[in-house]
Amino acid sequence: MRVVTISATYGTAGSQIGPAVAERLGVPFVDRAIPSAVAQELGCTLEEALAHDDRAEHGLGRLLSGAMRLPTVTFGGVDMYVPGAMPIAPEEFVRRTERMLKDMAGDRGGVFLGRAGAVVLADHPGALHVRLDAPVSRRIRQTATLGGMSERDARKIIEDNDRARTAYVRHFYRVDPTDPCQYHLVIDSTTIPVPTCVDLIVRAAESLD
């Protein structure tokens, strides 16, 4: 049961590379299942769970980083009131997310995208920890090209996401997600083609057998 964690900055094709690696390794790709499972366990709505998830479009990271302002947050085009005291304690959501990651890794293995997986599963036997990153200028170009948007809009999206995800990891784990010492493999996936990135990660994961 192989375990791979992927920390991916916005614009580095993490959502393409992760599922491809999982398919090659024959394990689940674990991303959107996390907030759904946590919501079910906590007895809250998926929208409430997504408000705390670092991979969500409007997640806790953006609240922490100041990229969004309370009290109005938009979920899928529907405005929703989020009071200063949120319906779920952020620490409780993160604690449940950690447990989900550990349980899934132990039960089935998987490729885990985001959610400080390299920190949460740092002691998991045989886990491979990967970082996808690149200079902002190349991430902007790649995001603009793939998303059919202006480079100005791409820069705004990337800056907001960088602040949000960095805030999430620093706030809850007191570590710097850009520190290469947390990872076995760091890849510039704006320069190295996606299929090659997948090959590199799969070979690295298999080498840990």
mmCIF file of C-alpha atoms in Angstrom:
data_model
loop_
_atom_site.group_PDB
_atom_site.id
_atom_site.type_symbol
_atom_site.label_atom_id
_atom_site.label_comp_id
_atom_site.label_asym_id
_atom_site.label_seq_id
_atom_site.Cartn_x
_atom_site.Cartn_y
_atom_site.Cartn_z
ATOM 1 C CA MET A 1 0.000 0.000 0.000
ATOM 2 C CA ARG A 2 2.078 2.854 -1.295
ATOM 3 C CA VAL A 3 1.671 6.341 0.135
ATOM 4 C CA VAL A 4 2.643 9.535 -1.691
ATOM 5 C CA THR A 5 2.002 13.048 -0.425
ATOM 6 C CA ILE A 6 2.114 15.927 -2.874
ATOM 7 C CA SER A 7 2.471 19.553 -1.866
ATOM 8 C CA ALA A 8 1.759 21.620 -4.972
ATOM 9 C CA THR A 9 1.802 25.358 -5.397
ATOM 10 C CA TYR A 10 -0.894 26.759 -7.658
ATOM 11 C CA GLY A 11 0.016 26.490 -11.318
ATOM 12 C CA THR A 12 2.168 23.366 -11.011
ATOM 13 C CA ALA A 13 -0.418 20.855 -12.272
ATOM 14 C CA GLY A 14 -0.818 19.034 -8.955
ATOM 15 C CA SER A 15 -4.424 18.144 -9.789
ATOM 16 C CA GLN A 16 -3.220 16.462 -12.996
ATOM 17 C CA ILE A 17 -0.095 14.807 -11.654
ATOM 18 C CA GLY A 18 -1.692 13.437 -8.473
ATOM 19 C CA PRO A 19 -4.413 11.326 -10.126
ATOM 20 C CA ALA A 20 -1.982 10.063 -12.790
ATOM 21 C CA VAL A 21 0.480 8.914 -10.125
ATOM 22 C CA ALA A 22 -2.309 7.193 -8.183
ATOM 23 C CA GLU A 23 -3.482 5.353 -11.287
ATOM 24 C CA ARG A 24 0.027 4.152 -12.078
ATOM 25 C CA LEU A 25 0.584 2.958 -8.506
ATOM 26 C CA GLY A 26 -2.849 1.357 -8.223
ATOM 27 C CA VAL A 27 -3.894 3.344 -5.150
ATOM 28 C CA PRO A 28 -6.672 5.909 -4.536
ATOM 29 C CA PHE A 29 -6.180 9.577 -5.291
ATOM 30 C CA VAL A 30 -7.335 11.302 -2.114
ATOM 31 C CA ASP A 31 -8.390 14.915 -2.426
ATOM 32 C CA ARG A 32 -12.065 15.830 -2.470
ATOM 33 C CA ALA A 33 -12.970 12.772 -0.414
ATOM 34 C CA ILE A 34 -11.334 14.324 2.653
ATOM 35 C CA PRO A 35 -13.744 17.229 3.337
ATOM 36 C CA SER A 36 -16.724 14.997 2.480
ATOM 37 C CA ALA A 37 -15.612 12.349 4.976
ATOM 38 C CA VAL A 38 -14.877 14.913 7.667
ATOM 39 C CA ALA A 39 -18.247 16.594 7.126
ATOM 40 C CA GLN A 40 -20.014 13.251 7.520
ATOM 41 C CA GLU A 41 -18.073 12.465 10.693
ATOM 42 C CA LEU A 42 -18.710 15.888 12.232
ATOM 43 C CA GLY A 43 -22.345 15.961 11.167
ATOM 44 C CA CYS A 44 -21.966 19.245 9.303
ATOM 45 C CA THR A 45 -22.601 20.277 5.716
ATOM 46 C CA LEU A 46 -20.013 19.915 2.995
ATOM 47 C CA GLU A 47 -20.043 23.704 2.613
ATOM 48 C CA GLU A 48 -19.096 24.114 6.276
ATOM 49 C CA ALA A 49 -16.310 21.574 5.876
ATOM 50 C CA LEU A 50 -14.983 23.279 2.761
ATOM 51 C CA ALA A 51 -14.762 26.535 4.695
ATOM 52 C CA HIS A 52 -11.954 24.920 6.689
ATOM 53 C CA ASP A 53 -10.194 22.912 3.985
ATOM 54 C CA ASP A 54 -6.949 24.206 2.501
ATOM 55 C CA ARG A 55 -7.731 22.731 -0.923
ATOM 56 C CA ALA A 56 -11.148 24.368 -1.227
ATOM 57 C CA GLU A 57 -11.669 27.420 -3.402
ATOM 58 C CA HIS A 58 -12.634 29.405 -0.319
ATOM 59 C CA GLY A 59 -10.950 27.619 2.556
ATOM 60 C CA LEU A 60 -9.645 28.397 5.987
ATOM 61 C CA GLY A 61 -6.298 29.423 4.593
ATOM 62 C CA ARG A 62 -7.867 32.410 2.888
ATOM 63 C CA LEU A 63 -9.541 33.443 6.116
ATOM 64 C CA LEU A 64 -6.237 33.162 7.961
ATOM 65 C CA SER A 65 -4.283 35.021 5.308
ATOM 66 C CA GLY A 66 -6.752 37.850 4.963
ATOM 67 C CA ALA A 67 -7.396 37.024 1.327
ATOM 68 C CA MET A 68 -11.100 36.931 2.182
ATOM 69 C CA ARG A 69 -13.167 38.994 4.569
ATOM 70 C CA LEU A 70 -15.914 37.842 6.880
ATOM 71 C CA PRO A 71 -18.846 37.698 7.168
ATOM 72 C CA THR A 72 -19.712 36.757 3.568
ATOM 73 C CA VAL A 73 -18.093 33.832 1.816
ATOM 74 C CA THR A 74 -19.230 32.413 -1.523
ATOM 75 C CA PHE A 75 -19.590 28.664 -2.005
ATOM 76 C CA GLY A 76 -20.290 27.632 -5.577
ATOM 77 C CA GLY A 77 -21.930 30.950 -6.390
ATOM 78 C CA VAL A 78 -24.201 30.937 -3.321
ATOM 79 C CA ASP A 79 -23.579 33.611 -0.718
ATOM 80 C CA MET A 80 -23.565 32.244 2.770
ATOM 81 C CA TYR A 81 -23.149 33.953 6.124
ATOM 82 C CA VAL A 82 -20.128 32.837 8.113
ATOM 83 C CA PRO A 83 -20.049 34.464 11.566
ATOM 84 C CA GLY A 84 -16.861 35.275 13.408
ATOM 85 C CA ALA A 85 -17.355 32.138 15.498
ATOM 86 C CA MET A 86 -17.442 29.532 12.739
ATOM 87 C CA PRO A 87 -19.806 26.524 13.092
ATOM 88 C CA ILE A 88 -16.838 24.164 13.340
ATOM 89 C CA ALA A 89 -13.739 24.904 15.380
ATOM 90 C CA PRO A 90 -10.857 25.094 12.869
ATOM 91 C CA GLU A 91 -8.622 23.063 15.165
ATOM 92 C CA GLU A 92 -11.225 20.297 15.351
ATOM 93 C CA PHE A 93 -11.576 20.190 11.581
ATOM 94 C CA VAL A 94 -7.803 19.961 11.137
ATOM 95 C CA ARG A 95 -7.541 17.255 13.822
ATOM 96 C CA ARG A 96 -10.214 15.169 12.083
ATOM 97 C CA THR A 97 -8.526 15.730 8.713
ATOM 98 C CA GLU A 98 -5.225 14.474 10.145
ATOM 99 C CA ARG A 99 -6.928 11.343 11.435
ATOM 100 C CA MET A 100 -8.597 10.743 8.063
ATOM 101 C CA LEU A 101 -5.243 11.037 6.296
ATOM 102 C CA LYS A 102 -3.586 8.592 8.676
ATOM 103 C CA ASP A 103 -6.462 6.110 8.557
ATOM 104 C CA MET A 104 -6.655 6.160 4.765
ATOM 105 C CA ALA A 105 -2.886 5.851 4.411
ATOM 106 C CA GLY A 106 -2.851 2.866 6.759
ATOM 107 C CA ASP A 107 -5.903 1.134 5.292
ATOM 108 C CA ARG A 108 -5.471 1.536 1.539
ATOM 109 C CA GLY A 109 -2.478 3.723 0.822
ATOM 110 C CA GLY A 110 -2.989 6.548 -1.625
ATOM 111 C CA VAL A 111 -1.752 9.731 -3.217
ATOM 112 C CA PHE A 112 -2.629 12.642 -0.958
ATOM 113 C CA LEU A 113 -2.720 16.181 -2.338
ATOM 114 C CA GLY A 114 -2.291 19.109 0.033
ATOM 115 C CA ARG A 115 -3.439 19.350 3.669
ATOM 116 C CA ALA A 116 0.132 19.311 4.985
ATOM 117 C CA GLY A 117 0.388 15.627 4.097
ATOM 118 C CA ALA A 118 4.174 15.592 4.333
ATOM 119 C CA VAL A 119 3.919 16.775 7.948
ATOM 120 C CA VAL A 120 0.939 14.649 8.984
ATOM 121 C CA LEU A 121 2.380 11.475 7.421
ATOM 122 C CA ALA A 122 6.044 12.258 8.087
ATOM 123 C CA ASP A 123 6.426 9.081 10.163
ATOM 124 C CA HIS A 124 4.383 6.797 7.910
ATOM 125 C CA PRO A 125 6.639 3.893 6.848
ATOM 126 C CA GLY A 126 7.637 4.036 3.200
ATOM 127 C CA ALA A 127 5.761 7.248 2.400
ATOM 128 C CA LEU A 128 7.185 9.409 -0.378
ATOM 129 C CA HIS A 129 6.843 13.163 0.075
ATOM 130 C CA VAL A 130 6.867 15.315 -3.064
ATOM 131 C CA ARG A 131 6.872 19.067 -3.626
ATOM 132 C CA LEU A 132 5.779 20.599 -6.942
ATOM 133 C CA ASP A 133 6.983 24.173 -7.246
ATOM 134 C CA ALA A 134 8.374 26.698 -9.710
ATOM 135 C CA PRO A 135 9.180 30.390 -10.003
ATOM 136 C CA VAL A 136 6.067 32.558 -9.890
ATOM 137 C CA SER A 137 6.633 33.891 -13.405
ATOM 138 C CA ARG A 138 6.435 30.409 -14.923
ATOM 139 C CA ARG A 139 3.445 29.437 -12.815
ATOM 140 C CA ILE A 140 1.658 32.581 -13.992
ATOM 141 C CA ARG A 141 2.290 31.769 -17.632
ATOM 142 C CA GLN A 142 1.174 28.168 -17.211
ATOM 143 C CA THR A 143 -1.982 29.166 -15.305
ATOM 144 C CA ALA A 144 -2.882 31.839 -17.859
ATOM 145 C CA THR A 145 -2.351 29.456 -20.761
ATOM 146 C CA LEU A 146 -4.237 26.501 -19.294
ATOM 147 C CA GLY A 147 -6.986 28.659 -17.795
ATOM 148 C CA GLY A 148 -7.498 30.944 -20.773
ATOM 149 C CA MET A 149 -7.062 34.074 -18.678
ATOM 150 C CA SER A 150 -4.845 37.128 -18.540
ATOM 151 C CA GLU A 151 -1.505 36.945 -16.744
ATOM 152 C CA ARG A 152 -2.767 39.655 -14.381
ATOM 153 C CA ASP A 153 -5.703 37.460 -13.301
ATOM 154 C CA ALA A 154 -3.417 34.435 -13.046
ATOM 155 C CA ARG A 155 -1.024 36.353 -10.788
ATOM 156 C CA LYS A 156 -3.879 37.307 -8.433
ATOM 157 C CA ILE A 157 -5.074 33.699 -8.172
ATOM 158 C CA ILE A 158 -1.559 32.414 -7.520
ATOM 159 C CA GLU A 159 -0.752 35.049 -4.909
ATOM 160 C CA ASP A 160 -4.016 34.376 -3.038
ATOM 161 C CA ASN A 161 -3.464 30.612 -3.099
ATOM 162 C CA ASP A 162 0.170 30.875 -2.041
ATOM 163 C CA ARG A 163 -0.747 33.031 0.956
ATOM 164 C CA ALA A 164 -3.645 30.792 1.903
ATOM 165 C CA ARG A 165 -1.852 27.449 1.781
ATOM 166 C CA THR A 166 1.264 28.804 3.455
ATOM 167 C CA ALA A 167 -0.897 30.287 6.222
ATOM 168 C CA TYR A 168 -2.649 26.948 6.762
ATOM 169 C CA VAL A 169 0.602 25.009 7.252
ATOM 170 C CA ARG A 170 2.321 27.675 9.332
ATOM 171 C CA HIS A 171 -0.710 28.275 11.536
ATOM 172 C CA PHE A 172 -1.429 24.654 12.405
ATOM 173 C CA TYR A 173 1.980 23.003 12.097
ATOM 174 C CA ARG A 174 4.495 25.810 12.652
ATOM 175 C CA VAL A 175 6.513 24.749 9.607
ATOM 176 C CA ASP A 176 7.383 26.368 6.293
ATOM 177 C CA PRO A 177 5.820 24.404 3.404
ATOM 178 C CA THR A 178 8.538 25.689 1.051
ATOM 179 C CA ASP A 179 11.302 24.037 3.108
ATOM 180 C CA PRO A 180 12.775 21.328 0.829
ATOM 181 C CA CYS A 181 13.936 19.321 3.841
ATOM 182 C CA GLN A 182 10.349 18.113 4.315
ATOM 183 C CA TYR A 183 10.340 16.347 0.956
ATOM 184 C CA HIS A 184 12.161 13.497 -0.745
ATOM 185 C CA LEU A 185 11.596 14.939 -4.204
ATOM 186 C CA VAL A 186 11.140 18.542 -5.388
ATOM 187 C CA ILE A 187 10.128 19.017 -9.038
ATOM 188 C CA ASP A 188 9.637 22.072 -11.241
ATOM 189 C CA SER A 189 6.573 20.873 -13.124
ATOM 190 C CA THR A 190 6.371 24.018 -15.253
ATOM 191 C CA THR A 191 9.625 23.022 -16.962
ATOM 192 C CA ILE A 192 9.509 19.234 -16.750
ATOM 193 C CA PRO A 193 6.514 17.859 -18.716
ATOM 194 C CA VAL A 194 3.666 16.378 -16.694
ATOM 195 C CA PRO A 195 4.166 12.780 -17.967
ATOM 196 C CA THR A 196 7.838 12.958 -16.968
ATOM 197 C CA CYS A 197 6.902 14.288 -13.523
ATOM 198 C CA VAL A 198 4.530 11.348 -13.130
ATOM 199 C CA ASP A 199 7.270 8.914 -14.165
ATOM 200 C CA LEU A 200 9.739 10.437 -11.693
ATOM 201 C CA ILE A 201 7.303 10.230 -8.782
ATOM 202 C CA VAL A 202 6.204 6.679 -9.608
ATOM 203 C CA ARG A 203 9.795 5.457 -9.911
ATOM 204 C CA ALA A 204 10.713 7.152 -6.635
ATOM 205 C CA ALA A 205 7.711 5.622 -4.859
ATOM 206 C CA GLU A 206 8.497 2.149 -6.205
ATOM 207 C CA SER A 207 12.129 2.485 -5.155
ATOM 208 C CA LEU A 208 11.020 2.663 -1.522
ATOM 209 C CA ASP A 209 9.815 -0.944 -1.563
#
